[in-house]
Amino acid sequence: MNKNAKITVDCSRASEHEVNPYLFGHFVEDIRDHMEAMLAFPLKDMDFESESVTKQEVSGSWYAYTNGRNTKYALEAPAPKHSGRAQRIRLLSDDEAYAGIAQKAALKGPATYTVKLVARASIELKALIVEAVDRRTEEQLGSVRFELASHNWREYEAQLPIARACVDAELRVYIPADHPRWVDHVSTGMLWIDHVSLLPEDSIAMVKREVIDMTRDLNAGMMRLAGNYISAYHWEHGVGPVLERPVMYNEAWGGWTSKYFGTDEFIQFCRELRVEPLICVNDGSGTPEEAAQWIEYCNGGADTPMGALRAANGYPEPYNVRYWEIGNEVWGQWQVGTCTAEEFAKRTLGFAAAMKAADPSIVLLACGHFEQDWNKAVLDIAGEHFDYLTLHLYHGYGLFGMNRNTPAEDRYKAIAAYPEFTRHHLTGTEEHIRSNEKHSHVKVAITEYNTMYYPNTVRKGLPNEHTLGAAVANAANLNEMIRRSDLVHIGSFSDLVNGWLGGCIRVGDYYADQYCGKEPGWSGHALTVYGTPTYEVMKLYANRGVKHLLPVQTECGTFAVPALKETPVALDNLPDLDIVAGTNGDRSTITLFIVNRSLEEVKAELELKAFHASEETTLYEITGDSYDEINSVFEPEHIRCKQSTVSAEEWRRGFPLRPSSVYALEINTKS
């Protein structure tokens, strides 16, 4: 059954406030496989930091590569000042064998990789081979020979050309079998390796070129560095020579915190993308003094202690990072330093004073909550000392008492109700902000948001967060954020790459959930980088150039969400179409973001008041045959934004909007 709708836009009443481009921001966090997927290194355990998973004492993802019957392996202390450990390999001359270590890797090509080694060897060992082969055919993809110049630790670097792409390659680091022979005695046949890395030459700030290119297309405006791990993160561990940075356990998410993506790399990443950095400071195990030093490292002149450290690290000019966030979900029991709202507010006073003393020009964000008692306490005690209150809004089945046994259509309707809850939380937050003049200046930053299908910890099968339905929900939520852009200036979609909820950019065949039981590479498409349907939504919205809002009135059908428990918002009469309208700076283009949340086609008539429209319109459409459809390594472009031209007459008569679909309509003035 077709439904009908009428959309009326008053083009004469543009809002005074402008939509902040930071509203379309994104979020990076060292969580699960986020850094592993985003960074360009194809190898793991580059500093031999992990425990052995085999009978031989070989670090983590590495394994023994030898045909020697008596080759011995051990893990030892690293080179001086370096973190991690050193891998020791001992060959016996009588074996006449090759010996080393190897690791599975997906290598792109034809491409050139920079190989870095830190090694030392007993004097009989003259050369070391780094070689990449196809594991299935033994075809050599590339090889480089290092002359071992010293018994002492040395850094080595060379270029390794890879002839072709191979998703199932093996990287070998070994002493070849034709090494000189010796009579076995003390200190012979020993090789120590402290570090092995490959980095493709086209990477930027150690990030994959493909991720850089896709992120650039997102036109993000702002990039946030934060997350649960930040409350145990110490910034000084992530600056300086990377081999000297300590290996830190990721207390929030397990595994190792990436020492290869610290402050300097994050700033380079943001500069390459031309986006504003937003940094969240450690208020859990950290101190106000530590936060202030981080600000001085980023913003201080070379004549300040921390600015001098930055200059010594190769970055003489200040970064001028303006936006700083105090605390990430401090109200959560999963945070280091979790506390009550009153305790956090008092903590905020100390952090704000120290941080502003380091740089009075910074803009401060403080941790807020969708539970309004928290916001009231934080605002009442500390509200006059910060500029933004943050919200994290994750929308999922749990709000409705639903689970996987709930009918699929009901679950979709629940997710599509996302903007109703965002509106509810923003209304409550604004009431507290406006309640007292001393903090009425505060605005809202939604520094994390996404759909979160049930259950949200252990998922089996395909990750639902990547569906067209999830994209519809996120688009409708963006509409609500744009509608309230007088109050909401900052948004950070969670996450950018892989990570917890899967990221809007997907790298390879990892799943969002780390307990799915499938090792990366299972699909044969480990090198595939693609966007989810929500990636298409984020790119579409951020690139439309909307500056001012326009009043829009919509007459359409409704749907109801059959919730199984009480919700804070009414769910029995929700409009099928969620629409927000705006115009560009010179009022020459009208843009409508139209989300058809309905499970049926809606025929929409459009009327523009006080606007001399051209006879052709440009329509961008993100749609599919089912709300459960996804992009995957097998069909990375299944759901894509498509552009078409639609006549104004078709809109006057009524244009069909497909079920569970997202649209952006652009209409120019007559020439």
Coordinates of C-alpha atoms in Angstrom, one line a residue, residues 12-569:
S12 CA 11.9 33.0 3.5
R13 CA 12.7 32.2 7.2
A14 CA 16.3 31.0 7.4
S15 CA 17.7 30.6 10.9
E16 CA 20.1 33.2 12.3
H17 CA 22.5 30.6 13.6
E18 CA 24.7 28.5 11.3
V19 CA 25.0 24.8 11.3
N20 CA 28.5 24.0 12.6
P21 CA 30.5 21.7 10.3
Y22 CA 31.9 20.0 13.5
L23 CA 28.4 18.4 13.7
F24 CA 29.6 15.9 11.1
G25 CA 32.7 14.8 13.0
H26 CA 34.2 11.4 13.7
F27 CA 35.9 9.5 16.5
V28 CA 39.1 7.4 16.8
E29 CA 39.7 5.2 19.8
D30 CA 42.3 2.5 20.6
I31 CA 39.6 -0.2 20.8
R32 CA 39.8 -3.8 19.7
D33 CA 41.0 -3.8 16.1
H34 CA 40.5 0.0 15.4
M35 CA 44.1 1.0 15.4
E36 CA 45.2 -2.3 13.8
A37 CA 42.8 -1.7 11.0
M38 CA 43.5 2.0 10.6
L39 CA 47.3 1.9 10.7
A40 CA 49.2 0.9 7.7
F41 CA 51.5 -1.7 9.3
P42 CA 50.6 -5.2 8.1
L43 CA 52.5 -6.9 10.9
K44 CA 51.6 -7.4 14.5
D45 CA 53.9 -7.8 17.6
M46 CA 56.5 -5.6 15.9
D47 CA 58.3 -5.2 19.2
F48 CA 57.8 -8.8 20.4
E49 CA 55.5 -7.6 23.2
S50 CA 53.1 -10.6 23.3
E51 CA 53.4 -13.9 25.0
S52 CA 54.2 -17.0 23.0
V53 CA 51.2 -19.0 21.7
T54 CA 53.3 -22.0 20.6
K55 CA 55.6 -24.5 22.3
Q56 CA 58.6 -22.5 21.2
E57 CA 59.3 -19.2 22.9
V58 CA 58.3 -17.0 19.9
S59 CA 56.4 -13.8 20.4
G60 CA 52.6 -13.6 19.7
S61 CA 51.8 -13.5 16.0
W62 CA 55.3 -14.7 15.0
Y63 CA 56.3 -18.3 14.6
A64 CA 59.5 -20.2 14.1
Y65 CA 60.8 -20.4 10.6
T66 CA 63.6 -23.0 10.4
N67 CA 64.6 -26.4 9.1
G68 CA 67.2 -26.8 11.9
R69 CA 66.6 -29.6 14.2
N70 CA 68.3 -27.8 17.1
T71 CA 67.4 -24.2 16.6
K72 CA 66.5 -22.5 19.9
Y73 CA 64.2 -19.6 20.6
A74 CA 63.9 -17.3 23.6
L75 CA 62.5 -13.9 24.5
E76 CA 64.8 -11.4 26.2
A77 CA 65.0 -7.8 27.3
P78 CA 64.9 -5.3 24.4
A79 CA 67.7 -3.0 23.1
P80 CA 68.5 -0.1 25.5
K81 CA 65.7 2.5 25.7
H82 CA 63.4 0.3 23.6
S83 CA 60.1 -1.2 24.8
G84 CA 58.7 -4.7 24.2
R85 CA 61.3 -7.5 24.1
A86 CA 63.9 -9.0 21.9
Q87 CA 63.6 -12.3 20.1
R88 CA 66.7 -14.5 20.4
I89 CA 67.3 -17.2 17.8
R90 CA 70.3 -19.6 18.1
L91 CA 71.5 -21.7 15.2
L92 CA 73.8 -24.7 15.4
S93 CA 76.4 -24.8 12.6
D94 CA 76.1 -28.6 12.3
D95 CA 72.4 -28.2 11.3
E96 CA 73.5 -26.3 8.1
A97 CA 70.0 -24.8 8.3
Y98 CA 68.2 -21.6 7.8
A99 CA 66.6 -20.1 10.9
G100 CA 64.4 -17.1 11.8
I101 CA 60.8 -16.1 12.4
A102 CA 57.8 -15.6 10.2
Q103 CA 54.3 -14.1 10.3
K104 CA 51.2 -14.3 8.1
A105 CA 50.4 -11.0 6.5
A106 CA 48.1 -9.4 3.8
L107 CA 50.3 -7.3 1.5
K108 CA 49.2 -5.0 -1.2
G109 CA 51.0 -4.6 -4.4
P110 CA 52.6 -3.8 -6.6
A111 CA 53.9 -1.6 -3.8
T112 CA 57.1 -0.6 -2.0
Y113 CA 57.3 -1.1 1.8
T114 CA 59.9 0.4 4.1
V115 CA 61.4 -2.4 6.2
K116 CA 62.8 -1.4 9.6
L117 CA 64.9 -3.7 11.8
V118 CA 66.7 -3.5 15.0
A119 CA 69.1 -6.4 15.3
R120 CA 72.4 -7.7 16.5
A121 CA 74.2 -10.9 15.9
S122 CA 77.3 -12.9 16.8
I123 CA 80.1 -12.2 14.5
E124 CA 79.8 -15.3 12.3
L125 CA 76.4 -14.2 11.1
K126 CA 77.0 -11.9 8.2
A127 CA 73.6 -11.4 6.6
L128 CA 69.8 -11.4 7.3
I129 CA 67.1 -11.9 4.7
V130 CA 63.6 -10.3 4.9
E131 CA 61.4 -12.1 2.4
A132 CA 57.7 -12.1 1.4
V133 CA 56.2 -15.2 -0.2
D134 CA 52.8 -16.4 -1.2
R135 CA 52.0 -19.0 1.5
R136 CA 50.0 -21.2 -1.0
T137 CA 52.4 -21.3 -3.9
E138 CA 55.8 -20.3 -2.3
E139 CA 56.1 -17.7 -5.0
Q140 CA 58.6 -15.0 -3.9
L141 CA 56.9 -11.6 -3.8
G142 CA 59.9 -9.6 -2.7
S143 CA 63.2 -9.9 -0.8
V144 CA 65.9 -7.7 0.7
R145 CA 69.2 -8.6 2.2
F146 CA 70.6 -6.8 5.2
E147 CA 74.4 -7.0 5.9
L148 CA 74.7 -7.5 9.6
A149 CA 77.4 -4.9 10.5
S150 CA 77.8 -5.2 14.2
H151 CA 77.6 -7.5 17.2
N152 CA 75.9 -4.5 18.9
W153 CA 72.4 -3.3 18.4
R154 CA 71.9 -1.4 15.1
E155 CA 68.9 0.0 13.3
Y156 CA 68.6 -1.1 9.7
E157 CA 66.3 0.2 7.0
A158 CA 65.7 -0.8 3.4
Q159 CA 63.0 -0.8 0.7
L160 CA 61.1 -4.0 0.0
P161 CA 59.3 -4.0 -3.4
I162 CA 56.3 -6.3 -3.4
A163 CA 55.5 -7.6 -6.9
R164 CA 51.7 -8.1 -6.5
A165 CA 49.0 -8.1 -3.9
C166 CA 48.7 -11.2 -1.8
V167 CA 46.1 -11.6 1.0
D168 CA 47.8 -14.8 2.2
A169 CA 51.5 -13.9 2.3
E170 CA 54.2 -14.9 4.8
L171 CA 56.9 -12.4 5.9
R172 CA 60.1 -14.2 6.8
V173 CA 63.0 -12.8 8.7
Y174 CA 65.9 -15.3 8.7
I175 CA 69.5 -16.2 8.4
P176 CA 69.9 -18.1 5.1
A177 CA 71.1 -21.7 5.0
D178 CA 74.3 -20.7 3.1
H179 CA 75.7 -18.8 6.1
P180 CA 79.4 -19.4 7.0
R181 CA 80.1 -22.5 9.1
W182 CA 81.8 -22.4 12.4
V183 CA 82.9 -24.7 15.2
D184 CA 80.3 -24.4 17.9
H185 CA 81.6 -22.7 21.0
V186 CA 80.6 -19.8 23.3
S187 CA 78.6 -16.9 21.7
T188 CA 78.2 -18.4 18.2
G189 CA 75.2 -18.6 15.8
M190 CA 73.0 -16.1 17.8
L191 CA 70.7 -13.5 16.3
W192 CA 68.7 -11.0 18.3
I193 CA 65.8 -9.1 16.7
D194 CA 64.3 -6.2 18.7
H195 CA 61.9 -4.7 16.1
V196 CA 60.5 -5.6 12.7
S197 CA 58.1 -3.4 10.8
L198 CA 56.8 -2.9 7.3
L199 CA 55.2 0.4 6.3
P200 CA 53.9 1.0 2.7
E201 CA 55.4 4.1 1.2
D202 CA 52.0 5.7 0.4
S203 CA 50.9 5.7 4.1
I204 CA 50.3 9.1 5.8
A205 CA 51.0 9.5 9.6
M206 CA 51.3 5.7 9.6
V207 CA 47.7 5.4 8.5
K208 CA 46.6 3.4 5.5
R209 CA 46.3 5.5 2.3
E210 CA 42.9 3.9 1.6
V211 CA 41.6 5.0 5.0
I212 CA 43.0 8.5 4.5
D213 CA 41.3 8.8 1.1
M214 CA 37.9 7.5 2.4
T215 CA 38.1 9.7 5.5
R216 CA 38.9 12.8 3.4
D217 CA 35.7 12.2 1.5
L218 CA 33.7 12.3 4.7
N219 CA 34.6 16.0 5.1
A220 CA 34.4 15.4 8.9
G221 CA 35.0 18.9 10.2
M222 CA 36.3 17.5 13.5
M223 CA 38.1 14.3 14.7
R224 CA 38.0 13.2 18.3
L225 CA 40.7 11.3 20.1
A226 CA 39.1 9.7 23.2
G227 CA 37.3 6.6 24.4
N228 CA 37.3 4.3 27.4
Y229 CA 41.0 3.7 27.1
I230 CA 41.8 7.4 27.7
S231 CA 41.1 7.2 31.5
A232 CA 44.3 5.1 31.8
Y233 CA 46.3 6.7 29.0
H234 CA 49.3 8.9 29.6
W235 CA 50.1 11.1 26.7
E236 CA 53.8 11.3 27.4
H237 CA 54.1 7.6 26.6
G238 CA 52.9 8.3 23.1
V239 CA 55.4 10.9 21.9
G240 CA 59.0 10.8 20.9
P241 CA 60.9 8.0 19.0
V242 CA 58.4 5.2 18.6
L243 CA 60.8 2.5 19.5
E244 CA 61.4 4.2 22.8
R245 CA 57.7 4.6 23.6
P246 CA 56.6 2.1 26.3
V247 CA 54.4 -0.8 25.5
M248 CA 51.2 -0.2 27.5
Y249 CA 48.5 -2.7 28.3
N250 CA 45.1 -1.4 27.1
E251 CA 43.2 -1.6 30.4
A252 CA 39.8 -0.8 28.9
W253 CA 39.8 -3.2 25.9
G254 CA 42.6 -5.7 26.5
G255 CA 45.7 -6.2 24.3
W256 CA 48.3 -3.5 23.8
T257 CA 47.7 0.2 23.4
S258 CA 49.1 1.3 20.1
K259 CA 52.3 3.3 20.7
Y260 CA 52.5 4.0 17.0
F261 CA 49.6 6.5 17.0
G262 CA 50.3 9.1 19.6
T263 CA 49.7 12.9 19.7
D264 CA 52.0 13.8 16.9
E265 CA 50.6 11.2 14.5
F266 CA 47.0 12.2 15.5
I267 CA 47.7 15.8 14.6
Q268 CA 49.3 14.8 11.3
F269 CA 46.2 12.7 10.6
C270 CA 43.9 15.7 11.3
R271 CA 46.1 18.1 9.3
E272 CA 46.1 15.8 6.3
L273 CA 42.3 15.7 6.5
R274 CA 42.0 19.4 7.2
V275 CA 39.8 18.7 10.3
E276 CA 39.9 20.2 13.8
P277 CA 41.3 17.9 16.4
L278 CA 39.4 17.3 19.7
I279 CA 41.5 15.6 22.5
C280 CA 40.0 14.1 25.6
V281 CA 42.3 14.2 28.6
N282 CA 42.8 11.5 31.2
D283 CA 40.9 12.5 34.3
G284 CA 40.9 8.9 35.7
S285 CA 44.5 8.0 36.5
G286 CA 45.7 11.4 35.3
T287 CA 46.0 14.7 37.0
P288 CA 45.3 18.4 36.1
E289 CA 49.0 19.0 35.8
E290 CA 49.4 16.2 33.3
A291 CA 46.5 17.6 31.2
A292 CA 48.0 21.0 31.3
Q293 CA 51.4 19.6 30.1
W294 CA 49.6 17.9 27.2
I295 CA 48.1 21.3 26.2
E296 CA 51.5 22.9 26.5
Y297 CA 53.0 20.1 24.4
C298 CA 50.4 20.8 21.7
N299 CA 50.1 24.6 22.0
G300 CA 53.2 26.0 23.8
G301 CA 56.0 27.8 22.1
A302 CA 59.4 26.1 21.7
D303 CA 60.5 28.2 24.7
T304 CA 58.2 26.3 27.1
P305 CA 59.3 23.0 28.6
M306 CA 56.7 20.9 26.8
G307 CA 56.9 23.0 23.6
A308 CA 60.6 22.3 23.6
L309 CA 59.9 18.6 23.9
R310 CA 57.6 18.8 20.9
A311 CA 60.3 20.7 18.9
A312 CA 62.9 18.1 19.9
N313 CA 60.5 15.5 18.5
G314 CA 60.6 17.2 15.1
Y315 CA 57.6 19.6 15.3
P316 CA 58.8 23.1 16.1
E317 CA 55.5 24.9 15.4
P318 CA 52.7 24.8 17.9
Y319 CA 49.7 22.6 16.9
N320 CA 47.1 25.1 18.4
V321 CA 44.6 22.5 19.4
R322 CA 41.6 24.4 20.6
Y323 CA 39.1 21.8 21.7
W324 CA 39.8 19.7 24.9
E325 CA 37.5 17.4 26.6
I326 CA 37.6 16.5 30.3
G327 CA 36.6 12.9 31.0
N328 CA 35.0 10.1 29.0
E329 CA 31.9 8.5 30.5
V330 CA 33.2 9.1 34.0
W331 CA 29.8 8.0 35.2
G332 CA 30.4 4.4 33.9
Q333 CA 31.7 1.6 36.2
W334 CA 34.0 0.6 33.3
Q335 CA 36.1 3.7 33.6
V336 CA 39.3 4.1 35.6
G337 CA 38.4 6.9 38.1
T338 CA 34.6 6.6 37.9
C339 CA 32.9 8.7 40.4
T340 CA 29.7 10.6 41.3
A341 CA 28.5 13.6 39.5
E342 CA 29.4 15.9 42.4
E343 CA 32.9 14.4 42.6
F344 CA 33.4 14.8 38.8
A345 CA 32.2 18.4 39.0
K346 CA 34.8 19.2 41.7
R347 CA 37.4 17.4 39.6
T348 CA 36.4 19.5 36.6
L349 CA 37.1 22.7 38.5
G350 CA 40.7 21.6 39.1
F351 CA 41.2 20.4 35.5
A352 CA 39.6 23.5 34.0
A353 CA 41.8 25.8 36.1
A354 CA 45.1 24.0 35.2
M355 CA 44.2 23.6 31.5
K356 CA 43.1 27.2 31.1
A357 CA 46.3 28.3 32.8
A358 CA 48.3 26.4 30.2
D359 CA 46.3 28.1 27.3
P360 CA 43.5 30.5 28.1
S361 CA 42.2 30.3 24.5
I362 CA 41.1 26.7 24.6
V363 CA 37.5 25.5 24.4
L364 CA 36.6 23.1 27.2
L365 CA 34.1 20.2 27.1
A366 CA 33.0 18.4 30.2
C367 CA 31.5 14.9 30.5
G368 CA 27.8 14.9 30.6
H369 CA 25.2 12.1 30.7
F370 CA 21.8 11.2 29.3
E371 CA 20.8 10.8 33.0
Q372 CA 19.8 14.4 33.9
D373 CA 20.7 14.2 37.6
W374 CA 24.4 14.0 36.6
N375 CA 24.1 17.0 34.3
K376 CA 22.4 19.1 36.9
A377 CA 25.1 18.5 39.4
V378 CA 27.9 19.1 37.0
L379 CA 26.4 22.3 35.7
D380 CA 25.5 23.7 39.1
I381 CA 29.0 23.1 40.5
A382 CA 31.3 23.7 37.5
G383 CA 29.1 24.9 34.6
E384 CA 30.6 28.4 34.4
H385 CA 34.1 26.9 33.8
F386 CA 33.4 25.0 30.6
D387 CA 31.9 25.6 27.2
Y388 CA 30.3 22.3 26.2
L389 CA 28.5 19.5 28.0
T390 CA 28.9 16.1 26.3
L391 CA 26.4 13.4 25.6
H392 CA 26.9 9.8 24.4
L393 CA 23.8 8.5 22.7
Y394 CA 23.7 4.8 21.7
H395 CA 20.3 3.6 20.6
G396 CA 19.5 -0.1 20.7
Y397 CA 16.9 -2.8 21.4
G398 CA 17.5 -2.8 25.2
L399 CA 15.5 0.4 25.6
F400 CA 12.4 -1.4 24.4
G401 CA 12.8 -4.7 26.2
M402 CA 13.5 -6.4 22.8
N403 CA 15.9 -9.2 21.9
R404 CA 16.7 -11.3 18.8
N405 CA 13.5 -13.2 19.3
T406 CA 11.5 -10.1 18.7
P407 CA 10.0 -9.9 15.1
A408 CA 12.5 -8.3 12.8
E409 CA 10.1 -5.5 11.7
D410 CA 9.5 -4.5 15.3
R411 CA 13.2 -4.3 15.9
Y412 CA 13.7 -2.2 12.8
K413 CA 11.0 0.2 14.0
A414 CA 12.7 0.5 17.4
I415 CA 16.0 1.5 15.8
A416 CA 14.2 3.9 13.5
A417 CA 12.9 5.7 16.6
Y418 CA 16.4 7.0 17.4
P419 CA 15.7 10.8 16.9
E420 CA 12.8 10.7 19.4
F421 CA 15.2 9.7 22.1
T422 CA 17.8 12.2 21.1
R423 CA 15.2 14.9 21.2
H424 CA 14.1 13.8 24.7
H425 CA 17.7 13.9 26.0
L426 CA 18.5 17.2 24.4
T427 CA 15.3 18.8 25.8
G428 CA 16.2 17.7 29.3
T429 CA 19.8 18.8 29.0
E430 CA 18.8 22.2 27.7
E431 CA 16.4 22.8 30.6
H432 CA 19.3 22.4 33.0
I433 CA 21.6 24.5 31.0
R434 CA 19.1 27.4 30.7
S435 CA 18.1 27.1 34.4
N436 CA 20.9 29.4 35.6
E437 CA 22.5 32.4 34.0
K438 CA 26.0 31.3 35.1
H439 CA 25.9 28.3 32.8
S440 CA 23.4 29.3 30.2
H441 CA 26.3 29.8 27.7
V442 CA 27.0 26.1 27.6
K443 CA 26.3 24.2 24.4
V444 CA 26.1 20.5 23.7
A445 CA 28.6 18.1 22.1
I446 CA 27.3 14.6 21.2
T447 CA 30.8 13.2 21.2
E448 CA 29.7 9.6 20.6
Y449 CA 26.6 8.2 18.9
N450 CA 25.6 5.1 16.9
T451 CA 22.9 2.4 16.8
M452 CA 23.7 -0.5 19.1
Y453 CA 21.8 -3.7 18.2
Y454 CA 21.1 -6.2 20.9
P455 CA 23.1 -7.9 22.3
N456 CA 26.0 -5.5 22.3
T457 CA 28.9 -7.6 23.7
V458 CA 28.9 -11.0 22.0
R459 CA 27.5 -11.1 18.5
K460 CA 27.2 -14.1 16.3
G461 CA 27.2 -13.9 12.5
L462 CA 27.0 -10.7 10.6
P463 CA 27.3 -7.4 12.5
N464 CA 23.9 -5.8 12.4
E465 CA 25.3 -2.3 13.1
H466 CA 26.3 -2.1 9.4
T467 CA 22.8 -2.5 7.9
L468 CA 20.8 -0.1 5.8
G469 CA 18.4 0.0 8.7
A470 CA 21.2 1.3 11.0
A471 CA 22.0 3.9 8.4
V472 CA 18.4 5.0 8.3
A473 CA 18.4 5.4 12.1
N474 CA 21.7 7.3 12.1
A475 CA 20.4 9.6 9.3
A476 CA 17.2 10.4 11.2
N477 CA 19.4 11.0 14.3
L478 CA 21.5 13.4 12.3
N479 CA 18.4 15.2 11.3
E480 CA 17.5 15.8 14.9
M481 CA 21.1 17.0 15.6
I482 CA 20.8 19.4 12.7
R483 CA 17.3 20.6 13.9
R484 CA 18.9 21.4 17.2
S485 CA 22.1 22.9 15.7
D486 CA 21.5 26.1 17.7
L487 CA 22.4 24.0 20.8
V488 CA 24.4 21.1 19.4
H489 CA 27.6 22.2 17.7
I490 CA 29.7 19.0 17.8
G491 CA 29.0 15.4 16.8
S492 CA 31.4 12.4 16.7
F493 CA 30.2 9.2 15.0
S494 CA 31.5 6.1 16.7
D495 CA 33.8 4.6 15.3
L496 CA 35.7 5.7 12.3
V497 CA 37.4 2.4 11.4
N498 CA 36.4 -1.1 12.6
G499 CA 36.5 -1.0 16.4
W500 CA 33.6 -1.7 18.7
L501 CA 30.4 -1.1 16.7
G502 CA 32.2 -1.8 13.5
G503 CA 33.2 1.6 12.3
C504 CA 31.7 3.4 9.3
I505 CA 34.8 2.5 7.3
R506 CA 35.6 -1.2 7.3
V507 CA 39.0 -2.7 6.7
G508 CA 39.2 -6.3 5.8
D509 CA 37.1 -9.1 7.2
Y510 CA 37.3 -8.5 10.9
Y511 CA 34.0 -8.4 12.8
A512 CA 33.0 -5.8 15.2
D513 CA 32.8 -8.5 17.9
Q514 CA 36.1 -10.1 18.8
Y515 CA 34.4 -13.4 19.9
C516 CA 33.0 -14.4 16.6
G517 CA 35.6 -17.2 16.2
K518 CA 36.8 -16.3 12.7
E519 CA 40.4 -15.2 12.2
P520 CA 41.1 -12.3 9.9
G521 CA 41.7 -13.3 6.4
W522 CA 39.1 -16.0 6.3
S523 CA 37.3 -14.4 3.4
G524 CA 40.2 -14.0 1.1
H525 CA 39.5 -10.3 1.0
A526 CA 41.7 -9.0 3.8
L527 CA 42.9 -6.0 1.8
T528 CA 39.4 -4.7 1.0
V529 CA 38.5 -1.3 2.4
Y530 CA 35.0 -0.1 2.0
G531 CA 32.2 2.0 3.5
T532 CA 29.1 0.8 5.3
P533 CA 25.7 2.3 4.5
T534 CA 26.2 4.7 7.4
Y535 CA 29.5 5.8 5.8
E536 CA 27.4 6.8 2.7
V537 CA 25.0 8.8 5.0
M538 CA 27.8 10.6 6.8
K539 CA 29.5 11.5 3.5
L540 CA 26.2 12.7 2.0
Y541 CA 25.3 14.9 4.9
A542 CA 28.7 16.5 5.5
N543 CA 29.2 17.5 1.8
R544 CA 25.9 19.4 1.2
G545 CA 27.0 22.8 2.5
V546 CA 23.9 23.5 4.6
K547 CA 24.5 26.7 6.6
H548 CA 21.0 27.8 7.8
L549 CA 17.9 25.9 8.7
L550 CA 14.5 26.5 7.1
P551 CA 11.1 25.7 8.6
V552 CA 9.6 22.5 7.2
Q553 CA 6.1 21.1 7.7
T554 CA 5.4 17.5 6.9
E555 CA 2.0 15.8 6.6
C556 CA 2.5 12.1 6.4
G557 CA 1.6 8.7 7.8
T558 CA 2.8 7.3 11.1
F559 CA 4.1 4.1 12.7
A560 CA 4.3 2.7 16.2
V561 CA 7.0 0.8 18.0
P562 CA 5.6 -2.1 20.0
A563 CA 7.9 -1.7 23.0
L564 CA 7.8 -4.4 25.6
K565 CA 8.7 -2.0 28.5
E566 CA 8.0 1.6 29.4
T567 CA 10.0 4.2 27.5
P568 CA 10.5 7.9 28.3
V569 CA 9.0 9.0 25.0

